[in-house]
PDB file of C-alpha atoms in Angstrom:
ATOM      1  CA  ALA F   1       0.000   0.000   0.000  1.00 47.00           C
ATOM      2  CA  ALA F   2       2.831   2.397   0.836  1.00 54.00           C
ATOM      3  CA  TYR F   3       4.426   1.794  -2.564  1.00 54.00           C
ATOM      4  CA  ARG F   4       1.106   2.497  -4.342  1.00 54.00           C
ATOM      5  CA  LEU F   5       0.616   5.782  -2.452  1.00 50.00           C
ATOM      6  CA  ALA F   6       4.098   6.871  -3.513  1.00 54.00           C
ATOM      7  CA  GLY F   7       3.449   5.954  -7.154  1.00 57.00           C
ATOM      8  CA  SER F   8       6.162   3.306  -7.163  1.00 61.00           C
ATOM      9  CA  SER F   9       6.490  -0.439  -6.836  1.00 58.00           C
ATOM     10  CA  PRO F  10       8.504  -2.929  -4.773  1.00 57.00           C
ATOM     11  CA  PRO F  11      11.656  -4.386  -6.358  1.00 55.00           C
ATOM     12  CA  ALA F  12      10.872  -7.160  -8.803  1.00 51.00           C
ATOM     13  CA  VAL F  13      14.308  -8.739  -8.763  1.00 46.00           C
ATOM     14  CA  VAL F  14      17.238  -9.017  -6.379  1.00 48.00           C
ATOM     15  CA  LEU F  15      20.399  -7.368  -7.684  1.00 42.00           C
ATOM     16  CA  PRO F  16      23.420  -9.676  -7.937  1.00 42.00           C
ATOM     17  CA  PRO F  17      26.405  -8.968  -5.661  1.00 44.00           C
ATOM     18  CA  PRO F  18      28.488  -7.084  -8.304  1.00 41.00           C
ATOM     19  CA  ARG F  19      25.755  -4.411  -8.448  1.00 64.00           C
ATOM     20  CA  ARG F  20      25.518  -3.799  -4.728  1.00 88.00           C
ATOM     21  CA  ARG F  21      25.026  -0.099  -4.016  1.00 93.00           C
ATOM     22  CA  VAL F  22      26.187   1.854  -0.994  1.00 96.00           C
ATOM     23  CA  VAL F  23      24.255   5.122  -0.703  1.00 96.00           C
ATOM     24  CA  LEU F  24      25.395   8.028   1.478  1.00 96.00           C
ATOM     25  CA  LEU F  25      22.649  10.346   2.739  1.00 95.00           C
ATOM     26  CA  THR F  26      23.670  13.130   5.129  1.00 94.00           C
ATOM     27  CA  ARG F  27      21.830  16.005   6.851  1.00 91.00           C
ATOM     28  CA  ARG F  28      22.268  19.778   6.813  1.00 89.00           C
ATOM     29  CA  THR F  29      20.447  20.318  10.111  1.00 84.00           C
ATOM     30  CA  GLN F  30      21.568  17.332  12.214  1.00 83.00           C
ATOM     31  CA  SER F  31      25.117  16.070  12.775  1.00 86.00           C
ATOM     32  CA  ARG F  32      26.290  18.088   9.767  1.00 89.00           C
ATOM     33  CA  TRP F  33      29.742  16.981   8.603  1.00 93.00           C
ATOM     34  CA  THR F  34      31.961  20.053   8.360  1.00 93.00           C
ATOM     35  CA  ASN F  35      34.421  18.183   6.112  1.00 95.00           C
ATOM     36  CA  ARG F  36      31.823  16.419   4.004  1.00 95.00           C
ATOM     37  CA  PRO F  37      33.776  16.338   0.664  1.00 96.00           C
ATOM     38  CA  GLU F  38      36.767  14.699   2.336  1.00 97.00           C
ATOM     39  CA  ALA F  39      34.578  12.168   4.169  1.00 96.00           C
ATOM     40  CA  VAL F  40      32.773  11.301   0.920  1.00 97.00           C
ATOM     41  CA  ARG F  41      36.082  10.603  -0.851  1.00 97.00           C
ATOM     42  CA  GLU F  42      37.251   8.302   1.941  1.00 97.00           C
ATOM     43  CA  LEU F  43      33.968   6.370   2.157  1.00 97.00           C
ATOM     44  CA  ARG F  44      33.779   6.058  -1.621  1.00 97.00           C
ATOM     45  CA  ALA F  45      37.320   4.639  -1.719  1.00 97.00           C
ATOM     46  CA  ILE F  46      36.410   1.973   0.856  1.00 96.00           C
ATOM     47  CA  ALA F  47      33.307   0.887  -1.064  1.00 96.00           C
ATOM     48  CA  THR F  48      34.723   0.939  -4.591  1.00 95.00           C
ATOM     49  CA  GLY F  49      37.932  -0.722  -3.409  1.00 94.00           C
ATOM     50  CA  ALA F  50      35.777  -3.730  -2.503  1.00 93.00           C
ATOM     51  CA  GLY F  51      33.997  -3.662  -5.866  1.00 92.00           C
ATOM     52  CA  VAL F  52      30.809  -2.110  -4.501  1.00 94.00           C
ATOM     53  CA  GLY F  53      29.029   0.825  -6.139  1.00 95.00           C
ATOM     54  CA  PHE F  54      28.876   4.119  -4.231  1.00 96.00           C
ATOM     55  CA  ILE F  55      26.291   6.886  -4.633  1.00 95.00           C
ATOM     56  CA  ASP F  56      26.458  10.239  -2.859  1.00 96.00           C
ATOM     57  CA  ALA F  57      22.788  11.197  -2.540  1.00 94.00           C
ATOM     58  CA  GLY F  58      23.480  14.541  -0.869  1.00 93.00           C
ATOM     59  CA  ASP F  59      21.473  15.827   2.076  1.00 92.00           C
ATOM     60  CA  ALA F  60      18.125  14.348   3.084  1.00 90.00           C
ATOM     61  CA  GLU F  61      16.570  17.828   3.265  1.00 88.00           C
ATOM     62  CA  ALA F  62      17.056  18.245  -0.498  1.00 87.00           C
ATOM     63  CA  LEU F  63      15.882  14.793  -1.594  1.00 86.00           C
ATOM     64  CA  GLY F  64      12.666  15.112  -3.609  1.00 82.00           C
ATOM     65  CA  ARG F  65      12.316  18.801  -2.737  1.00 82.00           C
ATOM     66  CA  THR F  66      10.574  21.243  -5.079  1.00 86.00           C
ATOM     67  CA  ASN F  67      10.706  24.960  -4.280  1.00 83.00           C
ATOM     68  CA  LEU F  68       7.364  26.763  -4.561  1.00 85.00           C
ATOM     69  CA  PRO F  69       6.866  30.274  -5.978  1.00 87.00           C
ATOM     70  CA  GLY F  70       5.721  31.651  -2.614  1.00 84.00           C
ATOM     71  CA  GLY F  71       8.966  30.661  -0.949  1.00 80.00           C
ATOM     72  CA  GLY F  72       7.835  27.355   0.531  1.00 84.00           C
ATOM     73  CA  ALA F  73       8.662  23.843  -0.591  1.00 81.00           C
ATOM     74  CA  CYS F  74       7.048  20.469  -1.046  1.00 85.00           C
ATOM     75  CA  TYR F  75       8.575  17.011  -1.009  1.00 81.00           C
ATOM     76  CA  ALA F  76       7.888  14.100  -3.328  1.00 84.00           C
ATOM     77  CA  ALA F  77       7.824  10.695  -1.648  1.00 84.00           C
ATOM     78  CA  ARG F  78       8.956   8.725  -4.677  1.00 88.00           C
ATOM     79  CA  PRO F  79      12.647   9.796  -4.807  1.00 88.00           C
ATOM     80  CA  GLN F  80      13.035   8.985  -1.125  1.00 88.00           C
ATOM     81  CA  LEU F  81      11.293   5.632  -1.412  1.00 88.00           C
ATOM     82  CA  GLU F  82      13.276   4.556  -4.474  1.00 91.00           C
ATOM     83  CA  LEU F  83      16.623   5.566  -2.962  1.00 92.00           C
ATOM     84  CA  TRP F  84      16.078   3.268   0.020  1.00 93.00           C
ATOM     85  CA  ARG F  85      14.397   0.540  -2.011  1.00 93.00           C
ATOM     86  CA  ASP F  86      17.289   0.258  -4.485  1.00 93.00           C
ATOM     87  CA  ALA F  87      20.156   0.540  -1.980  1.00 94.00           C
ATOM     88  CA  TRP F  88      22.076  -2.409  -0.596  1.00 95.00           C
ATOM     89  CA  LEU F  89      23.418  -0.279   2.268  1.00 96.00           C
ATOM     90  CA  VAL F  90      22.482   3.260   3.306  1.00 97.00           C
ATOM     91  CA  ILE F  91      25.009   5.258   5.348  1.00 97.00           C
ATOM     92  CA  SER F  92      23.297   8.062   7.221  1.00 95.00           C
ATOM     93  CA  VAL F  93      23.266  10.140  10.384  1.00 92.00           C
ATOM     94  CA  VAL F  94      20.463   9.807  12.934  1.00 89.00           C
ATOM     95  CA  GLY F  95      17.221  11.480  11.844  1.00 87.00           C
ATOM     96  CA  ALA F  96      13.558  10.953  11.017  1.00 88.00           C
ATOM     97  CA  HIS F  97      14.446  10.316   7.354  1.00 91.00           C
ATOM     98  CA  GLU F  98      15.775   6.918   8.473  1.00 92.00           C
ATOM     99  CA  SER F  99      12.158   5.754   8.788  1.00 91.00           C
ATOM    100  CA  ASN F 100      12.409   5.111   5.046  1.00 92.00           C
ATOM    101  CA  LEU F 101      14.318   1.924   5.807  1.00 91.00           C
ATOM    102  CA  LEU F 102      10.789   0.467   5.781  1.00 91.00           C
ATOM    103  CA  PHE F 103      11.274   0.241   2.015  1.00 92.00           C
ATOM    104  CA  MET F 104      14.626  -1.578   2.078  1.00 93.00           C
ATOM    105  CA  PRO F 105      14.830  -5.226   1.013  1.00 90.00           C
ATOM    106  CA  SER F 106      15.096  -7.702   3.849  1.00 90.00           C
ATOM    107  CA  TRP F 107      18.385  -9.273   4.903  1.00 88.00           C
ATOM    108  CA  PRO F 108      20.459 -10.825   3.306  1.00 85.00           C
ATOM    109  CA  GLN F 109      19.357  -9.155   0.041  1.00 89.00           C
ATOM    110  CA  ALA F 110      20.294  -5.838   1.672  1.00 92.00           C
ATOM    111  CA  ALA F 111      22.815  -5.063   4.395  1.00 93.00           C
ATOM    112  CA  GLY F 112      20.441  -2.353   5.686  1.00 94.00           C
ATOM    113  CA  LEU F 113      21.307   0.877   7.497  1.00 95.00           C
ATOM    114  CA  LEU F 114      24.766   1.949   8.686  1.00 96.00           C
ATOM    115  CA  GLU F 115      23.919   4.652  11.219  1.00 94.00           C
ATOM    116  CA  SER F 116      26.432   7.309  12.246  1.00 92.00           C
ATOM    117  CA  THR F 117      26.021   8.501  15.841  1.00 86.00           C
ATOM    118  CA  ASN F 118      27.608  11.239  17.948  1.00 81.00           C
ATOM    119  CA  CYS F 119      29.134  10.848  21.390  1.00 77.00           C
ATOM    120  CA  GLY F 120      26.515  11.574  24.036  1.00 72.00           C
ATOM    121  CA  PHE F 121      23.414  10.769  21.973  1.00 74.00           C
ATOM    122  CA  PHE F 122      21.491   7.508  21.990  1.00 77.00           C
ATOM    123  CA  THR F 123      18.443   6.192  20.218  1.00 83.00           C
ATOM    124  CA  ASP F 124      17.370   2.639  19.443  1.00 87.00           C
ATOM    125  CA  SER F 125      14.375   3.724  17.335  1.00 89.00           C
ATOM    126  CA  TYR F 126      15.859   2.663  14.010  1.00 91.00           C
ATOM    127  CA  SER F 127      17.416  -0.572  15.226  1.00 92.00           C
ATOM    128  CA  VAL F 128      13.955  -1.552  16.487  1.00 92.00           C
ATOM    129  CA  LEU F 129      12.410  -0.550  13.162  1.00 92.00           C
ATOM    130  CA  ALA F 130      15.060  -2.488  11.214  1.00 93.00           C
ATOM    131  CA  ARG F 131      14.318  -5.635  13.215  1.00 92.00           C
ATOM    132  CA  ALA F 132      10.604  -5.222  12.521  1.00 92.00           C
ATOM    133  CA  VAL F 133      11.287  -4.849   8.782  1.00 90.00           C
ATOM    134  CA  GLY F 134      13.791  -7.703   8.718  1.00 93.00           C
ATOM    135  CA  THR F 135      16.712  -5.685   7.372  1.00 93.00           C
ATOM    136  CA  GLY F 136      20.099  -4.950   8.916  1.00 93.00           C
ATOM    137  CA  HIS F 137      21.085  -2.219  11.357  1.00 94.00           C
ATOM    138  CA  HIS F 138      24.715  -1.288  12.036  1.00 94.00           C
ATOM    139  CA  LYS F 139      25.693   1.466  14.484  1.00 91.00           C
ATOM    140  CA  ALA F 140      28.912   3.423  14.013  1.00 91.00           C
ATOM    141  CA  GLN F 141      30.129   5.717  16.752  1.00 87.00           C
ATOM    142  CA  GLN F 142      32.235   8.796  17.146  1.00 83.00           C
ATOM    143  CA  LEU F 143      35.173   8.169  19.480  1.00 81.00           C
ATOM    144  CA  ASN F 144      36.096  10.359  22.405  1.00 67.00           C
ATOM    145  CA  ALA F 145      39.163  12.581  22.721  1.00 62.00           C
ATOM    146  CA  ARG F 146      41.302   9.582  23.727  1.00 60.00           C
ATOM    147  CA  GLY F 147      40.286   7.585  20.665  1.00 59.00           C
ATOM    148  CA  ARG F 148      38.136   5.229  22.715  1.00 63.00           C
ATOM    149  CA  GLN F 149      34.488   4.265  22.613  1.00 63.00           C
ATOM    150  CA  CYS F 150      32.205   6.833  24.202  1.00 66.00           C
ATOM    151  CA  ARG F 151      30.630   5.800  27.453  1.00 63.00           C
ATOM    152  CA  PRO F 152      27.210   4.190  26.993  1.00 58.00           C
ATOM    153  CA  SER F 153      24.493   6.833  26.947  1.00 60.00           C
ATOM    154  CA  THR F 154      20.726   6.766  27.277  1.00 61.00           C
ATOM    155  CA  SER F 155      20.396  10.472  26.506  1.00 62.00           C
ATOM    156  CA  GLN F 156      18.475  11.927  23.603  1.00 68.00           C
ATOM    157  CA  ASP F 157      20.167  15.309  23.883  1.00 68.00           C
ATOM    158  CA  TYR F 158      19.249  17.036  20.639  1.00 66.00           C
ATOM    159  CA  ASN F 159      21.869  19.710  21.214  1.00 68.00           C
ATOM    160  CA  VAL F 160      24.408  16.898  20.781  1.00 67.00           C
ATOM    161  CA  LEU F 161      22.588  15.468  17.774  1.00 70.00           C
ATOM    162  CA  ASN F 162      22.262  18.828  16.037  1.00 74.00           C
ATOM    163  CA  SER F 163      25.886  19.884  16.559  1.00 80.00           C
ATOM    164  CA  PRO F 164      28.079  20.055  13.434  1.00 85.00           C
ATOM    165  CA  ARG F 165      31.185  17.901  13.621  1.00 86.00           C
ATOM    166  CA  GLU F 166      34.133  16.687  11.619  1.00 90.00           C
ATOM    167  CA  MET F 167      33.735  13.175  10.238  1.00 92.00           C
ATOM    168  CA  ASP F 168      37.269  11.951  10.890  1.00 91.00           C
ATOM    169  CA  LEU F 169      37.408   8.237  10.121  1.00 91.00           C
ATOM    170  CA  ARG F 170      40.489   7.962  12.346  1.00 89.00           C
ATOM    171  CA  ASN F 171      38.275   8.893  15.300  1.00 89.00           C
ATOM    172  CA  ASP F 172      35.075   7.142  14.309  1.00 92.00           C
ATOM    173  CA  THR F 173      34.124   3.520  13.694  1.00 92.00           C
ATOM    174  CA  LEU F 174      32.175   4.336  10.503  1.00 94.00           C
ATOM    175  CA  GLY F 175      35.016   3.408   8.152  1.00 95.00           C
ATOM    176  CA  SER F 176      35.788   0.188  10.034  1.00 93.00           C
ATOM    177  CA  LEU F 177      32.203  -0.986   9.899  1.00 95.00           C
ATOM    178  CA  LEU F 178      31.850  -0.090   6.220  1.00 96.00           C
ATOM    179  CA  ARG F 179      34.971  -2.136   5.391  1.00 95.00           C
ATOM    180  CA  ARG F 180      33.568  -5.076   7.304  1.00 93.00           C
ATOM    181  CA  LEU F 181      30.175  -4.903   5.621  1.00 94.00           C
ATOM    182  CA  VAL F 182      31.440  -4.642   2.038  1.00 93.00           C
ATOM    183  CA  LEU F 183      33.934  -7.482   2.478  1.00 91.00           C
ATOM    184  CA  LEU F 184      31.755 -10.053   4.250  1.00 83.00           C
ATOM    185  CA  GLN F 185      29.452 -12.262   2.178  1.00 73.00           C
ATOM    186  CA  PRO F 186      26.704 -12.058   3.190  1.00 74.00           C
ATOM    187  CA  ALA F 187      26.905  -8.970   5.363  1.00 74.00           C
ATOM    188  CA  PRO F 188      25.966  -9.543   9.010  1.00 79.00           C
ATOM    189  CA  LEU F 189      22.416  -8.704  10.094  1.00 81.00           C
ATOM    190  CA  ALA F 190      23.521  -6.390  12.900  1.00 81.00           C
ATOM    191  CA  THR F 191      26.814  -4.962  14.130  1.00 75.00           C
ATOM    192  CA  ASN F 192      27.870  -2.187  16.461  1.00 69.00           C
ATOM    193  CA  ALA F 193      31.011  -0.303  17.294  1.00 52.00           C
ATOM    194  CA  THR F 194      32.047  -2.478  20.245  1.00 46.00           C
ATOM    195  CA  GLY F 195      35.615  -3.708  19.819  1.00 39.00           C
ATOM    196  CA  LEU F 196      36.079  -2.222  16.343  1.00 41.00           C
ATOM    197  CA  LEU F 197      38.777   0.392  16.024  1.00 35.00           C
ATOM    198  CA  PRO F 198      39.203   2.738  13.042  1.00 40.00           C
ATOM    199  CA  GLY F 199      41.332   1.186  10.325  1.00 40.00           C
ATOM    200  CA  LYS F 200      40.797  -2.368  11.551  1.00 40.00           C
ATOM    201  CA  LEU F 201      38.563  -4.849   9.788  1.00 38.00           C
ATOM    202  CA  HIS F 202      37.893  -7.061  12.803  1.00 36.00           C
ATOM    203  CA  PRO F 203      38.285  -6.526  16.551  1.00 33.00           C
ATOM    204  CA  TYR F 204      40.892  -9.331  16.713  1.00 26.00           C
ATOM    205  CA  GLN F 205      42.893  -8.232  13.683  1.00 30.00           C
ATOM    206  CA  ARG F 206      46.509  -7.374  14.522  1.00 26.00           C
TER     207      ARG F 206
END
């Protein structure tokens, strides 16, 4: 029913492994990456180095947006739905746009959502939703000033979530988890940052 309302359709076929697509979708208003071009180059290199396609979809606020003459804007559902439907893995920061993972194929046809989180902010909303849909959820985490995992948090401090930050893959587990996901066949259903250090493929790798 959701596909019909959006004027689209569910995927008819499963894409073979060589056509796996990693899609990056960032935000302008939440966890904005101050060094976005550099981060995109590094993430693209990880994906394409493993033979996986990489698409930079820009910011979620601009996806499907049409500016209106009076200064307002409207949003089309179809571009958002099709981006998530056709992706093998979506890399994104925490935000309401992640609800579109409802349209992702189930695991193992899709690896699911690789969610970038900031120190001091916690939500399990999208891991719960991913389990309900049957697709994967993988949580990357910003490291603290000592290069260690942030202390576990139960806070939904939106000042933390909305703060711009540098996406430095040397101080974040995002790159490590992406390497792991694109190299494993099939990708795991769920992973988190525990024990994974930037630049290492596996917590026990020397």
